[in-house]
Tab-separated table of C-alpha atoms and ligand atoms in Angstrom:
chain	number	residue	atom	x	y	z
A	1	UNK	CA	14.493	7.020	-15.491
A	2	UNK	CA	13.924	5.931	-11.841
A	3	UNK	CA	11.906	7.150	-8.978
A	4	UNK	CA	13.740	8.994	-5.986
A	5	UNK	CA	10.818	8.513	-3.447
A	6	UNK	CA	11.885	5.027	-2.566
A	7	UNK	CA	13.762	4.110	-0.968
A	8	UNK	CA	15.555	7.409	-1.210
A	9	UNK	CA	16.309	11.097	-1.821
A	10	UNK	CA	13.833	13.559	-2.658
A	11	UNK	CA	14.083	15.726	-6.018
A	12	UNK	CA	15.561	18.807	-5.935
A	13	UNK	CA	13.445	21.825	-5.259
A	14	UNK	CA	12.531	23.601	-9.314
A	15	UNK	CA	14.448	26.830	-9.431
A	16	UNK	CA	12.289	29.121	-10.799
A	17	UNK	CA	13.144	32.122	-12.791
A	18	UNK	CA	9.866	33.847	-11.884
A	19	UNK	CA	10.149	36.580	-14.719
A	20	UNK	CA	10.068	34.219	-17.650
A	21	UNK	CA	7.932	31.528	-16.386
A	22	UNK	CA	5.248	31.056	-19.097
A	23	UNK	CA	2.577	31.191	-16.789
A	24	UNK	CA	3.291	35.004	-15.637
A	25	UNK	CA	3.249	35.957	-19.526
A	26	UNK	CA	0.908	38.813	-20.100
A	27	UNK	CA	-0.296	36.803	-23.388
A	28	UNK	CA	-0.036	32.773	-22.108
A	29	UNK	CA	0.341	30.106	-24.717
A	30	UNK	CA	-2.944	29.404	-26.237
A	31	UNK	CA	-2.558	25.516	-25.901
A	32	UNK	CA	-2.394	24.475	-22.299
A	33	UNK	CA	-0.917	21.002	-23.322
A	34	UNK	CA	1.835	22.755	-24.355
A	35	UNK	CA	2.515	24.721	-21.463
A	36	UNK	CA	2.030	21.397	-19.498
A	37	UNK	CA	5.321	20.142	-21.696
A	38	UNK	CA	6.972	22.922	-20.642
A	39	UNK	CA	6.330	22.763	-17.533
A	40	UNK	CA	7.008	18.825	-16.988
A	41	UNK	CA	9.987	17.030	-16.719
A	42	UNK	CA	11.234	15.177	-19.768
A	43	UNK	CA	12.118	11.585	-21.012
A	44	UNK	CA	14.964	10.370	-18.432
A	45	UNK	CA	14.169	12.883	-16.128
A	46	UNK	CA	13.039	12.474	-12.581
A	47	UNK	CA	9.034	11.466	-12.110
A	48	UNK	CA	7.143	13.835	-10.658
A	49	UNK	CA	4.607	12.952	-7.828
A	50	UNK	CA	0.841	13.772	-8.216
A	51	UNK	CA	-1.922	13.471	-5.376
A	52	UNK	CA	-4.887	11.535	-7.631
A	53	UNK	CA	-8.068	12.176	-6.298
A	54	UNK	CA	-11.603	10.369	-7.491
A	55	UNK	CA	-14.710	10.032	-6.878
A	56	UNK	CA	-15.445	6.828	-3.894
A	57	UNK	CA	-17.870	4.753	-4.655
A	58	UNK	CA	-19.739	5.714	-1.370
A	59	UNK	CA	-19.942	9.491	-3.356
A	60	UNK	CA	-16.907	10.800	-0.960
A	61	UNK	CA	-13.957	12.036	-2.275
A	62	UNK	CA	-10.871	9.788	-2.455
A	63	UNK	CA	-7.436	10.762	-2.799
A	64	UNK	CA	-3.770	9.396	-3.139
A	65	UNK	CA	-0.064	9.777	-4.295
A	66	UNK	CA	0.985	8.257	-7.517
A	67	UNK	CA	3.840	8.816	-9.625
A	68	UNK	CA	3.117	11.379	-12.659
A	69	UNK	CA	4.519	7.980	-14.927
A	70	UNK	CA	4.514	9.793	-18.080
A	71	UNK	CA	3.001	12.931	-20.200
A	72	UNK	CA	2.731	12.156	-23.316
A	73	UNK	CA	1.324	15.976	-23.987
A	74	UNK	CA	-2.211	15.530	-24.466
A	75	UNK	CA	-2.498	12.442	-21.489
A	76	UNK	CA	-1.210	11.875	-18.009
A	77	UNK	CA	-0.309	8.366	-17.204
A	78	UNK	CA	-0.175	6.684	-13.658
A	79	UNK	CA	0.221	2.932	-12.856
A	80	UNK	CA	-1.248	0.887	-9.914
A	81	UNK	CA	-2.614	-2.166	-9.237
A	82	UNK	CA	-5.529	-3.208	-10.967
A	83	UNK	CA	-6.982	-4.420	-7.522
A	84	UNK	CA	-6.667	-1.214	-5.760
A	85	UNK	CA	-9.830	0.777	-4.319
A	86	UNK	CA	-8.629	3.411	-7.308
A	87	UNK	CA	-9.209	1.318	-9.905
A	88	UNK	CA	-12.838	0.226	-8.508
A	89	UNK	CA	-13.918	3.823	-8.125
A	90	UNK	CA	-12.789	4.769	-11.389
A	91	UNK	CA	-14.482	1.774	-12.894
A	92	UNK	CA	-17.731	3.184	-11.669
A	93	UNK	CA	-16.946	6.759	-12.529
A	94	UNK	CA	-13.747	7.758	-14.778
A	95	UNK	CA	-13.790	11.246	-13.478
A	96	UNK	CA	-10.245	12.184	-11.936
A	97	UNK	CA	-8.468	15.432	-10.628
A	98	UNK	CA	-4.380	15.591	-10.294
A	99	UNK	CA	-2.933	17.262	-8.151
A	100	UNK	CA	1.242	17.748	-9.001
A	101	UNK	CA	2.889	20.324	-7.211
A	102	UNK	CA	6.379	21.405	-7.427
A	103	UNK	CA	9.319	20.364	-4.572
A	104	UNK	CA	10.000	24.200	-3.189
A	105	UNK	CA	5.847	24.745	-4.004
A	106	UNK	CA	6.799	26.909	-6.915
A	107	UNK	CA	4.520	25.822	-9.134
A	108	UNK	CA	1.138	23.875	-9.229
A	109	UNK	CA	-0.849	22.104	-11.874
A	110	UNK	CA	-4.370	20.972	-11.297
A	111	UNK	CA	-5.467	18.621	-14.164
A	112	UNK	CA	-9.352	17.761	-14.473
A	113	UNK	CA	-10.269	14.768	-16.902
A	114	UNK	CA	-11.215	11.430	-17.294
A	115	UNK	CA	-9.184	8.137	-16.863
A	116	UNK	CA	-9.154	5.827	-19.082
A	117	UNK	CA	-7.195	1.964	-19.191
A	118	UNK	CA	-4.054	2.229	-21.616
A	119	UNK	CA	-2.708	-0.087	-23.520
A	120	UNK	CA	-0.819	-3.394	-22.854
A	121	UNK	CA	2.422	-2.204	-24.409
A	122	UNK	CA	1.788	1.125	-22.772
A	123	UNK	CA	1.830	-0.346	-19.412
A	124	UNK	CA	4.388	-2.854	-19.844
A	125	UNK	CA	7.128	0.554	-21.236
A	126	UNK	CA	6.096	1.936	-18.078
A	127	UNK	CA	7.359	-1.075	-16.043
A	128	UNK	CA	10.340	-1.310	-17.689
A	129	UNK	CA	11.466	2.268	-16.571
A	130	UNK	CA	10.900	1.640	-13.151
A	131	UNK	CA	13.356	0.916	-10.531
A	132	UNK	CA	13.622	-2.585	-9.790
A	133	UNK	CA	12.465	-1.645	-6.083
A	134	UNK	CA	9.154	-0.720	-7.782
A	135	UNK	CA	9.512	-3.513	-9.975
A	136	UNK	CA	9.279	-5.952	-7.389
A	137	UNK	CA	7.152	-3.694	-5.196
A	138	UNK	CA	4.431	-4.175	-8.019
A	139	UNK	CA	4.678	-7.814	-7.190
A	140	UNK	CA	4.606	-7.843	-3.443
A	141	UNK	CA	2.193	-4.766	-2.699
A	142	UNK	CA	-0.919	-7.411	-2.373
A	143	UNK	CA	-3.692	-7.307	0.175
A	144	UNK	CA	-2.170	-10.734	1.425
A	145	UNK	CA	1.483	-9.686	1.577
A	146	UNK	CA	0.241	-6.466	3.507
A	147	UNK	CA	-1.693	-8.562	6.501
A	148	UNK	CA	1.635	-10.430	7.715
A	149	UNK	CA	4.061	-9.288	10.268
A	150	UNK	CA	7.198	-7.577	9.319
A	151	UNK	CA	9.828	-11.210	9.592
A	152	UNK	CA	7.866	-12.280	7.383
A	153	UNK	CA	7.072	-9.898	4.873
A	154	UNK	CA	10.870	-8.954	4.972
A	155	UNK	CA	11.706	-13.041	4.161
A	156	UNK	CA	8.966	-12.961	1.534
A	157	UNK	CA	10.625	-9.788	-0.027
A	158	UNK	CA	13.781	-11.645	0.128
A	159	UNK	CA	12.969	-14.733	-1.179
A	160	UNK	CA	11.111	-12.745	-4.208
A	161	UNK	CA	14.395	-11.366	-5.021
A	162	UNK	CA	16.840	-13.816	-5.304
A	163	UNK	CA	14.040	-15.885	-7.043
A	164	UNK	CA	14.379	-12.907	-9.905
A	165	UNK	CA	18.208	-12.668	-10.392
A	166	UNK	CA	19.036	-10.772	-7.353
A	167	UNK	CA	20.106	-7.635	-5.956
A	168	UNK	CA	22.998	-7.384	-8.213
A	169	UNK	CA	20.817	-8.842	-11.521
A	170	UNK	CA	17.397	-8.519	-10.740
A	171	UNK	CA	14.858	-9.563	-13.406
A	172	UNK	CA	11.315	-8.735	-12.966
A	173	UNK	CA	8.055	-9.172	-15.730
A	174	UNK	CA	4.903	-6.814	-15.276
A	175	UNK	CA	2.891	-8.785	-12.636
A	176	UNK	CA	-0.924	-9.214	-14.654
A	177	UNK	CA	-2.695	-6.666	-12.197
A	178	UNK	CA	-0.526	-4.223	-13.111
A	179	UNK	CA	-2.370	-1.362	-15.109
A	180	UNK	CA	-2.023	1.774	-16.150
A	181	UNK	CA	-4.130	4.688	-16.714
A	182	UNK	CA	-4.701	7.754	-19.324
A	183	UNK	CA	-6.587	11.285	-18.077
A	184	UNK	CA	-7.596	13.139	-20.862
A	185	UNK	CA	-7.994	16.658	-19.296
A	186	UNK	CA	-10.895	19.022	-19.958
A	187	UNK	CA	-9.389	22.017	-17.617
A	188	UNK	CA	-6.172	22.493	-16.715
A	189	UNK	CA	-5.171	25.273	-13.847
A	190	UNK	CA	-1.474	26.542	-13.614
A	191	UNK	CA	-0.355	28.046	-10.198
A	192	UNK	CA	2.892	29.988	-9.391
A	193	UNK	CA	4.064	31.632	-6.924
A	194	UNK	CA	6.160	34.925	-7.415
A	195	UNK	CA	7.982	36.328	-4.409
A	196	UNK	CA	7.286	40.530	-5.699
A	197	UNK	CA	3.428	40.043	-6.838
A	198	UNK	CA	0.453	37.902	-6.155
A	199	UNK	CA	0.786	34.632	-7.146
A	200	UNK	CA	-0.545	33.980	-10.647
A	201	UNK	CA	-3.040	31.316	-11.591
A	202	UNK	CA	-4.108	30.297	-15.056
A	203	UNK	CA	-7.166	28.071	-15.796
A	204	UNK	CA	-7.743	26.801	-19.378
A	205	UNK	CA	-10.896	24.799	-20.384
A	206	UNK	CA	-11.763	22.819	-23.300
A	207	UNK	CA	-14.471	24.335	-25.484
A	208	UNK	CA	-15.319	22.760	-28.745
A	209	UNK	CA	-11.752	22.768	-30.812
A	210	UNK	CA	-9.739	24.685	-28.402
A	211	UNK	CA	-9.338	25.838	-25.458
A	212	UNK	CA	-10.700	29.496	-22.921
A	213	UNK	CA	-8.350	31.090	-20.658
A	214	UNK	CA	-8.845	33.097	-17.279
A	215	UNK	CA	-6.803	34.140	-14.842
A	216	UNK	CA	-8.153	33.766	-11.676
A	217	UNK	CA	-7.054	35.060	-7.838
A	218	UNK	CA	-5.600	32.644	-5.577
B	301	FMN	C1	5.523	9.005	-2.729
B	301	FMN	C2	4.510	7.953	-3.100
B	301	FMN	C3	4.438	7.472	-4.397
B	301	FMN	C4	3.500	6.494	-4.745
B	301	FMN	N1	3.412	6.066	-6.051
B	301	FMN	C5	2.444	5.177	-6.379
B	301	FMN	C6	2.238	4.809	-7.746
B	301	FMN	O1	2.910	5.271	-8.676
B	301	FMN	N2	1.260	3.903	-8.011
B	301	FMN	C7	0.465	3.377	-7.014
B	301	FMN	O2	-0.417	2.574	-7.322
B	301	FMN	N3	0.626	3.729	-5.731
B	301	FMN	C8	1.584	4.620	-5.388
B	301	FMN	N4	1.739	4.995	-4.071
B	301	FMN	C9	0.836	4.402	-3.050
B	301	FMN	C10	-0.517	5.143	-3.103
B	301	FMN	O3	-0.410	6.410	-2.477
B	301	FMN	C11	-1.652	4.342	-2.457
B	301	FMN	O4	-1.385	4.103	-1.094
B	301	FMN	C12	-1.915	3.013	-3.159
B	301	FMN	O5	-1.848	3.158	-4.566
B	301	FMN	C13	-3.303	2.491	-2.781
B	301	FMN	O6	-4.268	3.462	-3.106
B	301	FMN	P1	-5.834	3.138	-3.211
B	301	FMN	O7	-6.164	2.191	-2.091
B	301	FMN	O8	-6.508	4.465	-3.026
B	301	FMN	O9	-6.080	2.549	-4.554
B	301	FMN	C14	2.646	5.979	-3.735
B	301	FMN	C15	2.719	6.485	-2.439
B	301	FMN	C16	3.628	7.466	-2.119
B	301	FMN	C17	3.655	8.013	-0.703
C-alpha cells in the first residue's frame, strides 16, 4: 500500500456507474458505516486524501490535507506529527470534520466525529505501510528542518538516508512524535453526482442505537 501524492502520480479518477451506486438507491443501506466500506478503497489499495478540518484554538476554523490512512469501518485513521498545530487544537477540543472527495468529484463523503489518540501498535502498522519517502518524511518534517535553506535541507535529507540503508534498502523506525488518530463519526453525509438528475446527497446521524437518514438538496 503506498501513497501516489508524493512524489508522484495522482490516482485515477473513480468510474462511477451512476445507476447502481448505493447512494442513489431509493431504499439506502440502513448502516452508514457500511456504505462508507463500500464506498472506500480496500486493504492494498491506493489511500485516499481527506481535507481535516478542526476547531483552532483561537475559535477559527482550521483545515488541512491528510491521508485517509485507514477505515477500519466504524473509525477513520490519519497520522501526523504529534507536534503539529492539529494535534494542539484537537487536544483542546476533539471535534473534527473530513472532508474526502473523489479524483473526477464523483463522489463526496463528509464525516463529523471526534478524534481520538490510537494505539501504539496502531500507529506503528500504519508506518509500516507507508512509502519509505513518507517514512523518512515523518522524520525530517520538523519545525527545525523546515527553517533552513534548500542545500541544506536537501544534504540533511541525504545524509538521513544513507544513514537508514539507502535508496536501494532503506530502513526507517516510527520517529516518537509520530501519532495517529481515530474519528468516531456521529453524522456521516454521502454526495454524488449523476450526470441525468440532481445530484443526490445522503446524511445519516447517530441516534441512540442506530442511525436517521435524510436526503437533502445540494
Ligand atoms: C496531498 C497531501 C497529503 C498530506 N498528507 C499528510 C498526512 O497524511 N499527515 C500529515 O500530518 N500531513 C499531511 N500533509 C501535510 C498537511 O496538509 C499539513 O500541511 C501538515 O500536516 C501540517 O498541518 P497543521 O499545521 O495544520 O497541523 C499532506 C499534504 C498534502 C498536500
Amino acid at each position: 500500500m503506498t501513497a501516489s501524492y508524493a512524489p508522484g502520480i495522482p490516482p485515477a479518477a473513480v468510474v462511477i456507474d451512476h445507476a447502481t451506486d448505493p447512494v442513489q438507491s431509493d431504499t439506502p443501506l440502513a448502516d452508514p458505516l457500511a456504505l462508507a466500506a463500500a464506498w472506500l478503497p480496500g486493504p492494498g489499495e491506493d489511500r485516499m486524501l481527506m481535507t481535516v478540518s478542526t476547531v483552532g484554538v483561537d475559535g477559527v476554523p482550521d483545515a488541512r490535507t491528510t491521508m485517509l490512512s485507514d477505515y477500519d469501518g466504524e473509525r477513520f485513521f490519519f497520522h501526523t506529527d504529534a507536534n503539529s498545530r492539529k494535534v494542539a487544537e484537537l487536544s483542546a477540543n476533539p471535534g473534527v470534520a473530513l472532508t474526502i472527495l473523489w479524483p473526477g468529484f464523483t463522489r463526496q463523503l463528509v464525516v463529523q466525529g471526534t478524534a481520538q489518540r490510537s494505539s501504539r501498535e496502531e500507529s506503528d502498522a500504519a508506518y509500516r505501510r507507508r512509502s519509505p519517502y513518507l517514512q523518512q518524511l515523518a522524520w525530517q518534517n520538523t519545525a527545525e528542518f523546515a527553517q533552513l535553506p534548500l542545500d541544506e535541507r536537501r544534504a540533511r535529507w541525504a545524509e538521513f538516508l544513507r544513514a537508514h540503508g539507502g535508496a536501494d534498502e532503506p530502513a526507517f523506525t516510527p520517529p516518537e512524535a509520530w501519532a495517529g488518530f481515530a474519528v468516531t463519526p456521529h453524522r456521516l453525509v454521502f454526495w454524488v453526482s449523476n450526470p441525468d438528475a440532481a445530484s443526490r446527497r445522503i446524511a445519516y446521524a447517530r441516534t441512540g442505537d442506530g442511525w436517521s437518514l435524510t436526503a437533502l438538496p445540494g
